[in-house]
Short mmCIF file of C-alpha atoms (C1' of nucleotides) in Angstrom, two decimals:
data_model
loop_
_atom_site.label_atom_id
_atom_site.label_comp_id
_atom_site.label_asym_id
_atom_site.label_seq_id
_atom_site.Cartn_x
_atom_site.Cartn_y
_atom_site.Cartn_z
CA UNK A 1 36.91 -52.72 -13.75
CA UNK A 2 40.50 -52.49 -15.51
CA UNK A 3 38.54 -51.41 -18.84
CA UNK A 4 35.75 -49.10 -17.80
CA UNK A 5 35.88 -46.35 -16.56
CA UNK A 6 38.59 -45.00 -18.37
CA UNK A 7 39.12 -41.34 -18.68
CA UNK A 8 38.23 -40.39 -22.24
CA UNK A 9 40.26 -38.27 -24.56
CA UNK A 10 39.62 -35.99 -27.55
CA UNK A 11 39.17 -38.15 -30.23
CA UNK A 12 38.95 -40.91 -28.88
CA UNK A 13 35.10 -40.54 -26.98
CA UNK A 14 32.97 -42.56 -28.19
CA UNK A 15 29.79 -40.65 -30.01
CA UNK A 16 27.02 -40.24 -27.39
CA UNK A 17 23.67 -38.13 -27.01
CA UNK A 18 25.13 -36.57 -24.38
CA UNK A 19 27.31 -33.39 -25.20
CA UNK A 20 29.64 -31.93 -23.18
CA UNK A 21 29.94 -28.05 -23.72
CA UNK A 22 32.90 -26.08 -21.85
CA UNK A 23 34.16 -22.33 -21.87
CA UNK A 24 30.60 -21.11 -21.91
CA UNK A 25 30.12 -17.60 -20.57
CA UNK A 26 29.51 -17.42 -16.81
CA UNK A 27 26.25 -18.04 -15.66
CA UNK A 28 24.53 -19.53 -19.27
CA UNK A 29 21.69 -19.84 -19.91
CA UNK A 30 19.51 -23.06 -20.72
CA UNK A 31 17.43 -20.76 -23.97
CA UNK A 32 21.45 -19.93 -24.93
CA UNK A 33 22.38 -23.90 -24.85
CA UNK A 34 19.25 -24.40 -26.81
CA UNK A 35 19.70 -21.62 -29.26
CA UNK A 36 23.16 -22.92 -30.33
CA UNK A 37 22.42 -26.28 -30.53
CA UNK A 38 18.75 -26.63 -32.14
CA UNK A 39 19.82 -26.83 -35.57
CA UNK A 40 20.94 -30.00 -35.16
CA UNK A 41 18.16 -32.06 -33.58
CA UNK A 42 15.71 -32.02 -30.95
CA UNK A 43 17.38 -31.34 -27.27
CA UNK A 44 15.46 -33.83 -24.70
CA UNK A 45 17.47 -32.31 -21.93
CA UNK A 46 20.66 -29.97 -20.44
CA UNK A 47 22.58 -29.09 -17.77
CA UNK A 48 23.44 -25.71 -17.39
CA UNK A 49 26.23 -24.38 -15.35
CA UNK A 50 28.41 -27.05 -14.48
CA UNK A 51 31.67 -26.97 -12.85
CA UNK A 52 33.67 -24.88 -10.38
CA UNK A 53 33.34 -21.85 -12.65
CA UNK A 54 29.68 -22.70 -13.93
CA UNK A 55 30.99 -22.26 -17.10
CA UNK A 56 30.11 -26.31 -18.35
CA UNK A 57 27.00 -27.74 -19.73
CA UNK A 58 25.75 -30.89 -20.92
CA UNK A 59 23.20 -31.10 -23.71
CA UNK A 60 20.91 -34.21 -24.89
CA UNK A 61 19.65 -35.10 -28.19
CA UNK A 62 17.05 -36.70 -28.64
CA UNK A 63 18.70 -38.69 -31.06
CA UNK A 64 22.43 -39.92 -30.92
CA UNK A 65 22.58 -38.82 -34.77
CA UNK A 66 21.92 -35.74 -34.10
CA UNK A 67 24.64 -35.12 -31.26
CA UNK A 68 26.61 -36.77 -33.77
CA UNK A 69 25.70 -34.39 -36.64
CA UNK A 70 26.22 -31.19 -34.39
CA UNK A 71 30.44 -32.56 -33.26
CA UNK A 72 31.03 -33.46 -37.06
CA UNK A 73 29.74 -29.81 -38.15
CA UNK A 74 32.03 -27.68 -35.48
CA UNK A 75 34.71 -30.12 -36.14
CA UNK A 76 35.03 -29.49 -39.65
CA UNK A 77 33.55 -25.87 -39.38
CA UNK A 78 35.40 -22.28 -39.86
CA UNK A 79 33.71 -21.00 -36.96
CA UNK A 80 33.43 -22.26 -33.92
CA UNK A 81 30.61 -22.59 -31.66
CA UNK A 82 29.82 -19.63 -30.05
CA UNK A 83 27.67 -18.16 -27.35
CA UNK A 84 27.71 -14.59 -26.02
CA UNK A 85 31.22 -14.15 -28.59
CA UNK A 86 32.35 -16.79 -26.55
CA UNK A 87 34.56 -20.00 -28.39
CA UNK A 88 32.27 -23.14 -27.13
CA UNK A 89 34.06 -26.53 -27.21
CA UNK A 90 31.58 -29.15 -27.98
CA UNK A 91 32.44 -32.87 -27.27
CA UNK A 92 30.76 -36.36 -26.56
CA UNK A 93 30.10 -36.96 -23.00
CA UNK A 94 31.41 -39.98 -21.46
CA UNK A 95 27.51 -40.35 -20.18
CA UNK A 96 24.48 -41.10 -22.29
CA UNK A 97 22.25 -39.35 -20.67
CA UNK A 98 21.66 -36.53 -18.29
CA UNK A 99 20.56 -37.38 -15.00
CA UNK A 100 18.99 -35.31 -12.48
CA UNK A 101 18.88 -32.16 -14.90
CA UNK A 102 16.92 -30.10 -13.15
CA UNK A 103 15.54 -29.50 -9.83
CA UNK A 104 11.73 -28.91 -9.88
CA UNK A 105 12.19 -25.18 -9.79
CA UNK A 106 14.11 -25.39 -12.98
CA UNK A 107 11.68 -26.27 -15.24
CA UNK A 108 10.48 -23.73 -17.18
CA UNK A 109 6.59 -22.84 -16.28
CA UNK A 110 4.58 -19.90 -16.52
CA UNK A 111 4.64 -19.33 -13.19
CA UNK A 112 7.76 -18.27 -11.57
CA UNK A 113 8.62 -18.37 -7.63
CA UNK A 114 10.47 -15.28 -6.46
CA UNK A 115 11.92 -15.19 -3.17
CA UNK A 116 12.97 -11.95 -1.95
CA UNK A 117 15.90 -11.74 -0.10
CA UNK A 118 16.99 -9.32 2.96
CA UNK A 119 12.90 -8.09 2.99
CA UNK A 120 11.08 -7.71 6.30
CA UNK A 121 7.47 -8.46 5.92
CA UNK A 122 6.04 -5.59 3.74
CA UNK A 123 8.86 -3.79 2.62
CA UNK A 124 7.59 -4.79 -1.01
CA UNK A 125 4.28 -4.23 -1.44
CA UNK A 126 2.69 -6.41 -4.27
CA UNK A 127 1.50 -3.05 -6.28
CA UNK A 128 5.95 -3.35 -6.04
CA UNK A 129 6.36 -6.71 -6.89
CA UNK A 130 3.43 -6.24 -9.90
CA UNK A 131 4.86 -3.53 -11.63
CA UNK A 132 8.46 -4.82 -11.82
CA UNK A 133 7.27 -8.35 -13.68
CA UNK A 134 4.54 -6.19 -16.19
CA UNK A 135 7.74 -5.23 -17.47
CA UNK A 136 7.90 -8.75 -18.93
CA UNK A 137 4.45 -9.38 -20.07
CA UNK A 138 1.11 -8.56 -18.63
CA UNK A 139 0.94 -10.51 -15.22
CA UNK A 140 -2.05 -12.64 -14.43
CA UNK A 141 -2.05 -13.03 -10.54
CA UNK A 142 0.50 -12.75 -7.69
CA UNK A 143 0.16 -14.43 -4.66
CA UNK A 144 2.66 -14.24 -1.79
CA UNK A 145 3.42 -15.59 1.29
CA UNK A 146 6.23 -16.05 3.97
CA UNK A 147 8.52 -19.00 4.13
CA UNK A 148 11.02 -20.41 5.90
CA UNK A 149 12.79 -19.34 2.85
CA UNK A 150 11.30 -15.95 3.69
CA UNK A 151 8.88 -13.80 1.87
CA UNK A 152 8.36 -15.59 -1.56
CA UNK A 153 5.53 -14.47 -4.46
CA UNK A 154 4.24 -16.63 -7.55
CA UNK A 155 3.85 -14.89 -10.12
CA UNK A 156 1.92 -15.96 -12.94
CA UNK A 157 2.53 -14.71 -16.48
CA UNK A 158 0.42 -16.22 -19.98
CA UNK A 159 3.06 -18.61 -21.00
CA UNK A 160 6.57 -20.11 -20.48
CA UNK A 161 7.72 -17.77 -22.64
CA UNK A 162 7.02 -14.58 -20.66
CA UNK A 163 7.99 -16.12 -17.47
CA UNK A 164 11.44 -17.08 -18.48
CA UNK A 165 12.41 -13.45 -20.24
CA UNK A 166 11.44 -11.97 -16.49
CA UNK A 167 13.25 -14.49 -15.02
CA UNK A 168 16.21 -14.50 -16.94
CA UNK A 169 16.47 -10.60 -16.46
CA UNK A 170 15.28 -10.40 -13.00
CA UNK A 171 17.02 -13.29 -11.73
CA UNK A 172 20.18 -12.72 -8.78
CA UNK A 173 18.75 -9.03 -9.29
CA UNK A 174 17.75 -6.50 -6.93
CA UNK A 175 14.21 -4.61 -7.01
CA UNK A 176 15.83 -0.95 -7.60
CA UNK A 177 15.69 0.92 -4.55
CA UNK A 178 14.07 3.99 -5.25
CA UNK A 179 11.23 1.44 -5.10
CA UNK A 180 11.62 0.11 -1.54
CA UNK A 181 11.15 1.66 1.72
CA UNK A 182 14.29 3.41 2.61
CA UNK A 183 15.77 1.09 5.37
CA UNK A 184 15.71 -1.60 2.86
CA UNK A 185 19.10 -1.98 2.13
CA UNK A 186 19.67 -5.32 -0.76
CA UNK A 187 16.57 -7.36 -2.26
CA UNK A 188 17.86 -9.87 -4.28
CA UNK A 189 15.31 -11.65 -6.06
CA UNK A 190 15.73 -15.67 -6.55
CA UNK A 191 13.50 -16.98 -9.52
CA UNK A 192 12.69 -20.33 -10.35
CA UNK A 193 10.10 -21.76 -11.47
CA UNK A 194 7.22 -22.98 -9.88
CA UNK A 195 5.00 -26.15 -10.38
CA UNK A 196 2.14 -24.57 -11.09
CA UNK A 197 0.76 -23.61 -14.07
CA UNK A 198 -2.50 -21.35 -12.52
CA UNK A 199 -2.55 -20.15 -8.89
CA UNK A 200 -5.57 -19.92 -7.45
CA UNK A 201 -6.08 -16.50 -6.02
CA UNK A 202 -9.90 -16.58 -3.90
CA UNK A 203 -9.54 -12.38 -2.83
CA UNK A 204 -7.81 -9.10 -3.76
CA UNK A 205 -6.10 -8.93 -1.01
CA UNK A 206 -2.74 -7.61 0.27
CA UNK A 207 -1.25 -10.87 -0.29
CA UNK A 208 -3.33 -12.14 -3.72
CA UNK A 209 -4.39 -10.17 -6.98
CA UNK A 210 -5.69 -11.49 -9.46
CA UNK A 211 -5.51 -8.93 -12.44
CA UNK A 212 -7.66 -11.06 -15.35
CA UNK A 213 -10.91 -10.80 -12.21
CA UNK A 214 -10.86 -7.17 -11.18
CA UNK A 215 -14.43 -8.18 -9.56
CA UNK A 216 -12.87 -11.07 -7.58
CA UNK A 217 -14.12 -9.92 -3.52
CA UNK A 218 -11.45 -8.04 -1.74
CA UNK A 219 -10.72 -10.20 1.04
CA UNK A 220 -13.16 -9.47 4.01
CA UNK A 221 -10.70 -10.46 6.76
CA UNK A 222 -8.17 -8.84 5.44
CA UNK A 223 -7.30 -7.86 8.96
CA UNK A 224 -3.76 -8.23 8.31
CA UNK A 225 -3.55 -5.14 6.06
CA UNK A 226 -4.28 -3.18 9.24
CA UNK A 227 -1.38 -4.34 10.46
CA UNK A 228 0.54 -4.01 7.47
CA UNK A 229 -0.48 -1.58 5.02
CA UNK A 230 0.24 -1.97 2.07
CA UNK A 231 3.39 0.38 0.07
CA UNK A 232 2.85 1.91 -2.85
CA UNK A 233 5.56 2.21 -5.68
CA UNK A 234 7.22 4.99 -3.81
CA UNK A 235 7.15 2.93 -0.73
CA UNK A 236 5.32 5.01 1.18
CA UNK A 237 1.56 4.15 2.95
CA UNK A 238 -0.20 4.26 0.60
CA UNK A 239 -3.62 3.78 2.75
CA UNK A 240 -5.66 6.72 2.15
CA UNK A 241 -5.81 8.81 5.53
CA UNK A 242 -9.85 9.29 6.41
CA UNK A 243 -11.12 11.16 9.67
CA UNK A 244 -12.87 8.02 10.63
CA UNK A 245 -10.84 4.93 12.59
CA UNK A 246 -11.15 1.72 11.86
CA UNK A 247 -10.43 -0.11 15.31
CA UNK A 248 -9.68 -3.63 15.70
CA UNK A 249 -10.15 -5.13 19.13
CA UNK A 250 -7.71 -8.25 19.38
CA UNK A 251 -7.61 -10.37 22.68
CA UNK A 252 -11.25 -8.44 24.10
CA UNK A 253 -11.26 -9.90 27.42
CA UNK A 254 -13.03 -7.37 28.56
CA UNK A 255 -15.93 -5.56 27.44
CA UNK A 256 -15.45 -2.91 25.56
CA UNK A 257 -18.46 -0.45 25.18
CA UNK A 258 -18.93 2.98 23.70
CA UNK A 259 -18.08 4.56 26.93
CA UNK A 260 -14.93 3.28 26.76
CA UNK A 261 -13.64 3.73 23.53
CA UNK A 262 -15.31 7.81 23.95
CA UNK A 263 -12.73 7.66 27.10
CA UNK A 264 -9.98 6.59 24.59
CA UNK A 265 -10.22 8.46 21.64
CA UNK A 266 -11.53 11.65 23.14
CA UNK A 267 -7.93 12.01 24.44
CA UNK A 268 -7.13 13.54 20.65
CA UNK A 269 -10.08 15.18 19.99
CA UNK A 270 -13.72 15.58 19.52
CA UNK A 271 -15.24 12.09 18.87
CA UNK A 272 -18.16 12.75 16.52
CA UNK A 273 -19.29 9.55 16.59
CA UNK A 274 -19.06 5.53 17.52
CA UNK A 275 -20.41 2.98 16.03
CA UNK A 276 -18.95 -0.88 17.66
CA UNK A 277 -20.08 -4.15 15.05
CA UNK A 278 -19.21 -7.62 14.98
CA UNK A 279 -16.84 -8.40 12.08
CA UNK A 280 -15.89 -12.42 11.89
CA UNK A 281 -15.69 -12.87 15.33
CA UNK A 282 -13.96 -10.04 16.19
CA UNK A 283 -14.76 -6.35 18.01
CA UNK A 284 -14.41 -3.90 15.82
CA UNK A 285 -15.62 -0.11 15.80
CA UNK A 286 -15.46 2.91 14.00
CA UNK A 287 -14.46 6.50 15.49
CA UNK A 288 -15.27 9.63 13.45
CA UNK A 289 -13.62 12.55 14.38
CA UNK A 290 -14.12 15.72 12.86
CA UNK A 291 -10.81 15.74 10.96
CA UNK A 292 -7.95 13.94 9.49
CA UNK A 293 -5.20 15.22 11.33
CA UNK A 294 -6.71 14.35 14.80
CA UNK A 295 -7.64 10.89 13.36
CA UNK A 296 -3.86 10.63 12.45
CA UNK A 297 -2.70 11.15 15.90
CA UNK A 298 -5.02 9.01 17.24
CA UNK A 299 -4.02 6.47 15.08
CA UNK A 300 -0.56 7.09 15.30
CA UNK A 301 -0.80 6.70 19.36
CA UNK A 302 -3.21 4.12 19.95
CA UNK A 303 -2.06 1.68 17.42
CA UNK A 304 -0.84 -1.75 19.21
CA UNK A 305 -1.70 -0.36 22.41
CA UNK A 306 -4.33 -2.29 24.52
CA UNK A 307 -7.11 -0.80 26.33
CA UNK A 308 -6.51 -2.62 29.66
CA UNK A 309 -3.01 -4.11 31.14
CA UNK A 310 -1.92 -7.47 30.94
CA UNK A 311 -2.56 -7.20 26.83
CA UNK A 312 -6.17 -7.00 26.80
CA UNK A 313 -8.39 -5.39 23.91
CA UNK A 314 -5.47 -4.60 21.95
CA UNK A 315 -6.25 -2.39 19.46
CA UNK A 316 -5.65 -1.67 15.71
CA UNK A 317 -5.86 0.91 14.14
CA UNK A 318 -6.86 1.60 10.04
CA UNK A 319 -8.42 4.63 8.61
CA UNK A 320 -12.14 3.29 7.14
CA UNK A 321 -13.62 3.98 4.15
CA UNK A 322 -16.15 6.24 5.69
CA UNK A 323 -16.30 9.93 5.92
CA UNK A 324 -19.23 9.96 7.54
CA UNK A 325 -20.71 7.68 10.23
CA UNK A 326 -24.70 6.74 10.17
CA UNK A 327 -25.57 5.62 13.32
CA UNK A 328 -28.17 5.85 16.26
CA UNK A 329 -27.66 8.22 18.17
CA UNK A 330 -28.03 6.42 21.36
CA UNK A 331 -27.22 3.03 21.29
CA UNK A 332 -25.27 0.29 23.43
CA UNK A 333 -23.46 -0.02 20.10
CA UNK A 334 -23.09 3.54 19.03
CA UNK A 335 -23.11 7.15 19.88
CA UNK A 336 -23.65 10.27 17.79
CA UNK A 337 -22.11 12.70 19.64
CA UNK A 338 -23.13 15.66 17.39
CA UNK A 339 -26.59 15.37 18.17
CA UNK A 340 -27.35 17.80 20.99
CA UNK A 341 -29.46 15.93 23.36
CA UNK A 342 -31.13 17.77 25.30
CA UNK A 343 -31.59 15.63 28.33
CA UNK A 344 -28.39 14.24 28.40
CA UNK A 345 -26.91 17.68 28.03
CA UNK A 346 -29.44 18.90 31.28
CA UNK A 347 -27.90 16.53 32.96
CA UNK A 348 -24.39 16.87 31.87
CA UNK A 349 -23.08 19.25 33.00
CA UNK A 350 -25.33 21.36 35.59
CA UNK A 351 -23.56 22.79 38.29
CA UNK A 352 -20.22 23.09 36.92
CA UNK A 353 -18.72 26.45 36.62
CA UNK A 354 -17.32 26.41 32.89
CA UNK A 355 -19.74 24.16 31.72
CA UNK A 356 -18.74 22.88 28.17
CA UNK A 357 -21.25 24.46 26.19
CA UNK A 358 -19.19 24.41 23.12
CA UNK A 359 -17.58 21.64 24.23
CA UNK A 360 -20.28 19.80 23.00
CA UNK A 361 -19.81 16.69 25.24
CA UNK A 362 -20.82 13.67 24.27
CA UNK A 363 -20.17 12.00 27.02
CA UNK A 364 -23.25 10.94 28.85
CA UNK A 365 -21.44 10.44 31.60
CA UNK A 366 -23.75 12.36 34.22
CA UNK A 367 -26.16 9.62 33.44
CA UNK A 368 -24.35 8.13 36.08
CA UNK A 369 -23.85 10.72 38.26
CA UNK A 370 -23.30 9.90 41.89
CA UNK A 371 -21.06 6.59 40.53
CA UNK A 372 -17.64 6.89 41.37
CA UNK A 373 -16.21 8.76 38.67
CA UNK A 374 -13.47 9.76 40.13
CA UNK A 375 -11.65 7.26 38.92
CA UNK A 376 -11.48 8.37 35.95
CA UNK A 377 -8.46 10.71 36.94
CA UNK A 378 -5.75 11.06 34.59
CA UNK A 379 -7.21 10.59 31.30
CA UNK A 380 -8.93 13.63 31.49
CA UNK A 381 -5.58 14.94 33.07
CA UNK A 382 -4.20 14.19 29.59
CA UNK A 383 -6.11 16.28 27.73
CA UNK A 384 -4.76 18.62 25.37
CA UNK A 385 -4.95 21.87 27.08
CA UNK A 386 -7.24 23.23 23.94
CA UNK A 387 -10.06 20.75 24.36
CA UNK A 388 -11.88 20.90 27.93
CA UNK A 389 -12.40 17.17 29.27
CA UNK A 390 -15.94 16.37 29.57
CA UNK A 391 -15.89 15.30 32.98
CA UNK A 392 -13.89 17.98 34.54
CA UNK A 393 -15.85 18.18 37.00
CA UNK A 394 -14.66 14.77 38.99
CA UNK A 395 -11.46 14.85 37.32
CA UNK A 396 -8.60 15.77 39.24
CA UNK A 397 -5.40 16.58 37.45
CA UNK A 398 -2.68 14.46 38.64
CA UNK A 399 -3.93 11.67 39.73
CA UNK A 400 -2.18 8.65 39.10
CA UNK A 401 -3.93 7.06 35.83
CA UNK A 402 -5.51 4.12 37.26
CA UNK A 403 -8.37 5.01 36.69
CA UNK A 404 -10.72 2.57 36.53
CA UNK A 405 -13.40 3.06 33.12
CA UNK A 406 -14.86 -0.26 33.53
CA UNK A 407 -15.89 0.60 37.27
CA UNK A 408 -17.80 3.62 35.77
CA UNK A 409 -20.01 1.64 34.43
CA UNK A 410 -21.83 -0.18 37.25
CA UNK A 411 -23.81 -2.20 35.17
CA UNK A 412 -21.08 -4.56 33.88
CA UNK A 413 -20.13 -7.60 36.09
CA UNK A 414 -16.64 -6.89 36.25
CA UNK A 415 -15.87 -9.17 39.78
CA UNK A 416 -12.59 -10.25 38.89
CA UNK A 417 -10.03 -10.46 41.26
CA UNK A 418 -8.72 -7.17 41.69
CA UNK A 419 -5.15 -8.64 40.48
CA UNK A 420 -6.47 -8.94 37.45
CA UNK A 421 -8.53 -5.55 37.17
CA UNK A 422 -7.28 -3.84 34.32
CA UNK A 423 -5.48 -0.82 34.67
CA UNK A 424 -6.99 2.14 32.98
CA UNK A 425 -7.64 3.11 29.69
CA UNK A 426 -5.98 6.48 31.00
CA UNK A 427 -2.62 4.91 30.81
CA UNK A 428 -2.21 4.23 27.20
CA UNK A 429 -2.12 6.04 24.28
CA UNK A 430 0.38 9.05 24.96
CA UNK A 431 3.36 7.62 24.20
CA UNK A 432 3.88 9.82 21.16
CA UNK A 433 0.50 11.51 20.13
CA UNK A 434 0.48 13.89 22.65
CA UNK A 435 0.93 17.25 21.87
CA UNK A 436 4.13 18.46 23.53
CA UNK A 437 3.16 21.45 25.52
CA UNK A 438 0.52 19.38 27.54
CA UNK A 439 2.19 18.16 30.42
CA UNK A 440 -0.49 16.45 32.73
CA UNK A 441 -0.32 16.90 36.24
CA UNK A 442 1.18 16.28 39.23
CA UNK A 443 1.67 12.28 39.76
CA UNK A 444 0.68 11.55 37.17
CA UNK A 445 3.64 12.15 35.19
CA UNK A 446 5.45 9.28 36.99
CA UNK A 447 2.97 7.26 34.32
CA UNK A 448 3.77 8.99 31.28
CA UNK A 449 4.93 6.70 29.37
CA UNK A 450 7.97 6.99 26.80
CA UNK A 451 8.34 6.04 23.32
CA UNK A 452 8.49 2.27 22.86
CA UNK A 453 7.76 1.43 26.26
CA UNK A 454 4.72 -0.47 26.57
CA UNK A 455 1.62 1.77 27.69
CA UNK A 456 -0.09 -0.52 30.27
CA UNK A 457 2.75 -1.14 32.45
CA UNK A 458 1.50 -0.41 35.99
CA UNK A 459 3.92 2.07 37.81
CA UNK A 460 3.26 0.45 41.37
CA UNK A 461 1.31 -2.53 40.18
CA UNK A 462 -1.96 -1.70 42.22
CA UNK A 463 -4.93 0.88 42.62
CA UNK A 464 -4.07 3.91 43.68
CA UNK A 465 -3.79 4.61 47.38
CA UNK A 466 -6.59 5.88 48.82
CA UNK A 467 -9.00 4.77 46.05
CA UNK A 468 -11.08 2.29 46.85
CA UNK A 469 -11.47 -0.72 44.66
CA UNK A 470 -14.52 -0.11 42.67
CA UNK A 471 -14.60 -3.56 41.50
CA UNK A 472 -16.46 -6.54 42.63
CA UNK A 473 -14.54 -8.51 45.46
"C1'" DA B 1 39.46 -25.55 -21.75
"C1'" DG B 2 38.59 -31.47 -20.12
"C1'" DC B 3 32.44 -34.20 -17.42
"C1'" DA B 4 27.17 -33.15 -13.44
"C1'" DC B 5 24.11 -35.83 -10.02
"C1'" DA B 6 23.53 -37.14 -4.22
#
DNA sequence: AGCACA
């Protein structure tokens, strides 16, 4: 004890492998360490930014000669050590070897991990996060993902090399703005490097690219995208707008059949046609309307909302690929409205005055004539004043929206205890894609719902007085 | 400008 441990002073250290490098510039850089001291032996190890001011750094030789060879030269040299312009002193450490260097993430790697800090969840877009690293080198795959550290990316570039220029520029750096959505206010990027040396991306996918496989699958369940489209580099949607709808049924309790989703998306415009398919478990169907703008508004108002109270048959909403729907004209799962049928028309609409000739309805509805379709009330109420509602006939303008679809449809079992009946299709929906000079009727207005409040919420919590419960008891 | 790490 009384003679180790003794505080070592210039001249007086005793030669190790271990250098101890001070007055660096803030923030140095291990390739800067490495750089300056190179030419005098192989370096096994350092420490970079050391001390209250991060301004230290230990370096190890591999061979105690050579830390000895590097002190001698600077100690007998004209010009000092420098990095950055920067005076480096160089002396022996009082260790002999550096210990715990480097955290995992330190190690240099071809693949770096970025966190992104002060992101929500798709603010940057991986098109964003690709085209800032290509800057660096050309970028083999991305793959990101949220932490508890929040949303992170690997990035995988050809070599060490590559990885550690981006990272040493990018690092403690913010994306520039003009490339994030506009309520993104900092994104500081963290680097370090990760572990692995080739990521294994299995889909294109909003999440994954792999840019050496452009024929890798886009991800089928890519479900997610819906939800979160992706941004392009201006940080706007970049999803291209289509007149057909890609709807996502999430939590289908209930059936959900052409009928109903006519009932729904008629409420923005002609549906052309309907085509409902299986896709990994889940509902999904498409909606053609005749136009882009009308599918926009659907979109816009029928996203997140569910077709039933209580959070049933949730939809989302995408715009497909499609242009142009080929389906059956007439079957349980899907409708071509644009084929005049000339029975179902008959039947349609005979007797009412105004008959919707050019209305071409679609809606078989009269198939069931003599069912209760009153029910149906305010949906049709909630028509934009330019379209005529199919069922006009039964439809009475302000009635409260409780309508009932499913108890149009007397074929479905839908005994449930009327507590749990869902509400209406009629009540969702208008929240925002309504056009403003259609005010629907009467009581119904006490259901029109507001921006941001949720679109099932049952005014008075029960059928409408005087309606009878058209379900099974 | 004077010695880390856990």
């Amino acid at each position: 004890m009384s003679t180790s441990g003794q505080p070592q002073f210039r001249y007086t250290q005793t030669p190790s492998k271990v250098l101890h490098l001070r007055n660096l510039p803030w923030e140095c850089i291990e390739e800067e360490l490495i750089e300056l001291c190179k030419p005098f032996g192989k370096i096994v190890n350092t420490k970079c930014n050391v001390g209250a001011n991060r301004n230290q750094a230990f370096v190890e030789f591999a061979d105690l000669n050579q830390a000895i060879s590097m002190v001698s030269y600077y100690a007998s040299s004209s010009e000092p050590a420098q990095v950055r312009g920067k005076t480096v002193y160089i002396q022996y450490s009082n260790r002999h070897e550096i210990v715990n260097n480097k955290s995992p993430g330190d190690v240099p790697g071809n693949v770096l991990l970025v966190t992104i800090e002060g992101v929500e969840v798709g603010d940057v877009s991986i098109d964003v996060i690709h085209l800032v690293f290509s800057a660096f080198g050309f970028v083999h795959k991305i793959a990101t993902f949220e932490k508890a550290a929040g949303f992170q990316a690997l990035i995988q570039f050809s070599d060490a090399e590559t990885a550690s220029a981006a990272r040493n520029a990018l690092n403690e750096r913010s994306i520039p703005r003009y490339l994030l959505p506009e309520h993104v206010n900092s994104c500081h990027l963290r680097i370090s490097y990760s572990a692995h040396t080739d990521l294994n991306i299995k889909f294109q996918s909003h999440r994954s690219r792999d840019y050496t496989n452009p024929y890798l699958p886009v991800n089928p369940t890519a479900i997610e995208g819906v939800v979160q489209p992706a941004l392009g580099p201006d940080g706007k949607r970049k999803e291209p707008e289509s007149n057909v709808l890609l709807a996502s049924i999430e939590n289908m309790q209930y059936a959900v059949n052409v009928d109903v989703l006519h009932t729904v998306f008629s409420a923005f415009g002609t549906v052309q046609k309907i085509a409902i398919f299986e896709k990994n478990g889940q509902t999904q169907a498409l909606v053609q309307y005749p136009d882009v703008s009308i599918a926009a508004v659907a979109r816009e108002a029928l996203e997140g909302h569910c077709i039933y109270d209580g959070g049933y048959c949730k939809l989302h909403l995408s715009y497909s690929r499609h242009t142009d729907l080929n389906v059956k004209a007439y079957s349980d799962k899907s409708r071509d409205y644009t084929i005049p049928d000339a029975s179902l028309l008959a039947s349609q609409v005979s007797g009412l005055p105004g008959a919707p000739a050019v209305w071409q309805n679609p809606r078989p509805g009269p198939i069931y004539a003599g069912n209760d379709y009153n029910t149906g009330g305010s949906v049709p109420a909630q028509y934009p004043s330019r379209q005529m509602a199919p069922w006009d006939a039964s439809m009475q303008a302000g009635r409260a929206p409780f309508g009932s679809v499913p108890s149009t449809y007397p074929g479905q079992n839908f005994a449930v205890a009327t507590s749990q009946i869902p509400s209406a299709v009629s009540s969702m929906g208008f929240s925002s894609g309504f056009p403003p000079n259609v005010r629907p009727g009467g009581a119904s207005s006490s259901s029109q719902l507001q921006p941001g409040i949720p679109p099932n919420v049952r005014p008075s919590g029960g059928p409408p007085p005087g309606h009878p419960t058209y379900y099974g008891q």
